[in-house]
Tab-separated table of C-alpha atoms and ligand atoms in Angstrom:
chain	number	residue	atom	x	y	z
U	1	MET	CA	-32.078	-126.391	-71.691
U	2	LYS	CA	-28.433	-126.900	-72.615
U	3	GLY	CA	-26.086	-124.611	-70.727
U	4	CYS	CA	-28.699	-123.577	-68.141
U	5	VAL	CA	-27.287	-123.793	-64.618
U	6	PHE	CA	-30.682	-124.467	-62.999
U	7	CYS	CA	-31.515	-127.221	-65.519
U	8	LYS	CA	-28.174	-128.810	-64.615
U	9	ILE	CA	-29.084	-128.662	-60.916
U	10	ILE	CA	-32.536	-130.144	-61.621
U	11	ASN	CA	-30.974	-132.961	-63.672
U	12	GLY	CA	-28.419	-133.679	-60.956
U	13	ASP	CA	-25.475	-132.607	-63.159
U	14	LEU	CA	-24.540	-129.882	-60.663
U	15	PRO	CA	-24.735	-130.156	-56.860
U	16	SER	CA	-27.094	-128.041	-54.774
U	17	ASP	CA	-28.396	-127.761	-51.236
U	18	LYS	CA	-31.936	-128.909	-52.004
U	19	ILE	CA	-34.532	-128.546	-49.273
U	20	TYR	CA	-37.757	-129.366	-51.149
U	21	GLU	CA	-38.953	-131.038	-54.331
U	22	ASP	CA	-42.306	-131.834	-55.910
U	23	ASP	CA	-43.589	-132.450	-59.456
U	24	SER	CA	-43.243	-128.818	-60.490
U	25	PHE	CA	-40.550	-127.213	-58.319
U	26	ILE	CA	-37.293	-127.672	-56.535
U	27	VAL	CA	-36.202	-125.361	-53.734
U	28	ILE	CA	-32.497	-124.856	-53.114
U	29	ARG	CA	-30.339	-122.559	-51.012
U	30	ASP	CA	-28.850	-119.684	-52.969
U	31	ILE	CA	-25.108	-120.145	-53.488
U	32	ASN	CA	-24.535	-116.481	-52.634
U	33	PRO	CA	-27.100	-115.632	-49.939
U	34	VAL	CA	-27.890	-111.970	-49.368
U	35	TYR	CA	-29.865	-112.716	-46.156
U	36	ARG	CA	-29.560	-115.397	-43.496
U	37	THR	CA	-32.273	-117.374	-45.287
U	38	HIS	CA	-32.110	-117.148	-49.078
U	39	LEU	CA	-33.947	-119.836	-51.000
U	40	LEU	CA	-34.667	-120.212	-54.699
U	41	ILE	CA	-37.994	-121.736	-55.737
U	42	ILE	CA	-37.260	-123.035	-59.241
U	43	THR	CA	-39.634	-124.472	-61.846
U	44	LYS	CA	-38.577	-127.915	-63.045
U	45	LYS	CA	-39.673	-126.806	-66.489
U	46	HIS	CA	-37.222	-124.476	-68.214
U	47	ILE	CA	-39.138	-121.206	-68.518
U	48	SER	CA	-36.718	-118.356	-69.195
U	49	SER	CA	-38.595	-115.628	-67.327
U	50	VAL	CA	-42.055	-114.381	-66.425
U	51	ASN	CA	-42.266	-113.082	-70.008
U	52	GLU	CA	-42.132	-116.651	-71.321
U	53	ILE	CA	-44.923	-118.064	-69.137
U	54	GLU	CA	-47.642	-119.487	-71.411
U	55	ASP	CA	-51.247	-120.327	-70.711
U	56	PRO	CA	-50.598	-124.113	-70.318
U	57	ASP	CA	-48.111	-123.261	-67.548
U	58	ARG	CA	-50.921	-122.006	-65.312
U	59	ASP	CA	-51.069	-125.336	-63.470
U	60	ILE	CA	-47.404	-125.020	-62.479
U	61	PHE	CA	-47.848	-121.519	-61.118
U	62	SER	CA	-51.069	-122.316	-59.284
U	63	THR	CA	-48.923	-123.841	-56.537
U	64	VAL	CA	-45.931	-121.508	-56.370
U	65	PHE	CA	-47.169	-119.602	-53.294
U	66	LEU	CA	-48.162	-122.830	-51.579
U	67	VAL	CA	-44.597	-124.064	-52.079
U	68	ALA	CA	-43.262	-120.762	-50.729
U	69	LYS	CA	-45.463	-121.027	-47.650
U	70	LYS	CA	-44.438	-124.636	-47.087
U	71	VAL	CA	-40.693	-123.985	-47.246
U	72	ALA	CA	-41.037	-120.819	-45.143
U	73	ALA	CA	-42.614	-122.969	-42.431
U	74	LYS	CA	-39.940	-125.631	-42.866
U	75	GLU	CA	-37.249	-122.979	-42.381
U	76	GLY	CA	-39.075	-121.529	-39.360
U	77	VAL	CA	-39.431	-118.059	-40.849
U	78	GLU	CA	-43.179	-117.969	-41.414
U	79	VAL	CA	-43.926	-116.064	-38.182
U	80	ASN	CA	-41.267	-113.362	-38.450
U	81	GLY	CA	-41.902	-113.051	-42.157
U	82	TYR	CA	-40.228	-113.254	-45.532
U	83	ARG	CA	-40.085	-111.603	-48.926
U	84	LEU	CA	-40.785	-113.275	-52.271
U	85	THR	CA	-39.082	-111.708	-55.279
U	86	VAL	CA	-39.049	-112.550	-58.963
U	87	ASN	CA	-36.630	-110.681	-61.196
U	88	CYS	CA	-37.590	-110.428	-64.868
U	89	GLY	CA	-35.106	-109.118	-67.376
U	90	LYS	CA	-31.950	-107.066	-67.176
U	91	ASP	CA	-33.259	-103.929	-65.480
U	92	ALA	CA	-34.523	-106.143	-62.635
U	93	GLY	CA	-31.124	-107.817	-62.389
U	94	GLN	CA	-32.166	-111.277	-63.589
U	95	ILE	CA	-28.953	-113.207	-64.170
U	96	VAL	CA	-30.202	-116.792	-64.490
U	97	SER	CA	-32.658	-117.201	-67.374
U	98	HIS	CA	-34.726	-119.949	-65.787
U	99	PHE	CA	-37.770	-119.003	-63.691
U	100	HIS	CA	-37.058	-118.765	-59.983
U	101	MET	CA	-38.565	-116.965	-57.030
U	102	HIS	CA	-36.298	-115.775	-54.230
U	103	LEU	CA	-37.460	-116.340	-50.646
U	104	LEU	CA	-35.598	-113.929	-48.375
U	105	ALA	CA	-35.830	-114.058	-44.598
U	106	GLY	CA	-34.111	-114.759	-41.305
U	107	GLU	CA	-33.425	-111.152	-40.306
U	108	PRO	CA	-35.050	-107.749	-40.866
U	109	LEU	CA	-35.021	-107.043	-44.612
U	110	ARG	CA	-34.106	-103.682	-46.078
U	111	ASN	CA	-37.095	-101.701	-47.314
U	112	LEU	CA	-37.719	-101.859	-51.049
D	201	5GP	P1	-31.506	-113.602	-60.363
D	201	5GP	O1	-30.742	-112.316	-60.262
D	201	5GP	O2	-31.382	-114.263	-61.712
D	201	5GP	O3	-32.927	-113.436	-59.910
D	201	5GP	O4	-30.840	-114.532	-59.279
D	201	5GP	C1	-30.133	-115.698	-59.560
D	201	5GP	C2	-29.657	-116.260	-58.247
D	201	5GP	O5	-29.126	-117.548	-58.480
D	201	5GP	C3	-28.545	-115.427	-57.574
D	201	5GP	O6	-28.967	-115.027	-56.281
D	201	5GP	C4	-27.356	-116.391	-57.539
D	201	5GP	O7	-26.598	-116.285	-56.352
D	201	5GP	C5	-28.032	-117.754	-57.650
D	201	5GP	N1	-27.215	-118.774	-58.302
D	201	5GP	C6	-26.539	-118.656	-59.478
D	201	5GP	N2	-25.913	-119.794	-59.780
D	201	5GP	C7	-26.199	-120.665	-58.775
D	201	5GP	C8	-25.829	-122.040	-58.531
D	201	5GP	O8	-25.117	-122.682	-59.287
D	201	5GP	N3	-26.334	-122.600	-57.376
D	201	5GP	C9	-27.136	-121.916	-56.517
D	201	5GP	N4	-27.562	-122.569	-55.435
D	201	5GP	N5	-27.494	-120.642	-56.730
D	201	5GP	C10	-27.035	-120.027	-57.844
D	202	ZN	ZN1	-33.128	-124.092	-67.318
């Protein structure tokens, strides 16, 4: 999608600190981390938000938690724990309109 920062990262038009990639996702470090470990699990397909997920996308999302688990282990945070967050829309504070799941960890997280 033209003008989408995450599409530019996926296409290699913008740099990123990428720690994982498969057919459906890339995982990068957030440019502005709010915890010691702050990863973004991003669909390679441009899907603007959870509201735009369609039935044919079910295959993509069947693996999203497996990717999360894999990168949590890779980062060494799987034992102490982590939080997975998806913001959808303005009241949730979504600022990038391309599906991504935050993986937050590395220190005790504030209660929701
Ligand atoms: P949202 O509020 O949309 O769920 O979160 C978007 C996240 O993307 C924010 O935490 C922000 O710091 C991160 N972000 C925005 N632009 C970039 C970028 O160009 N590179 C990286 N690595 N992260 C970005
Ligand atoms: Zn995009």
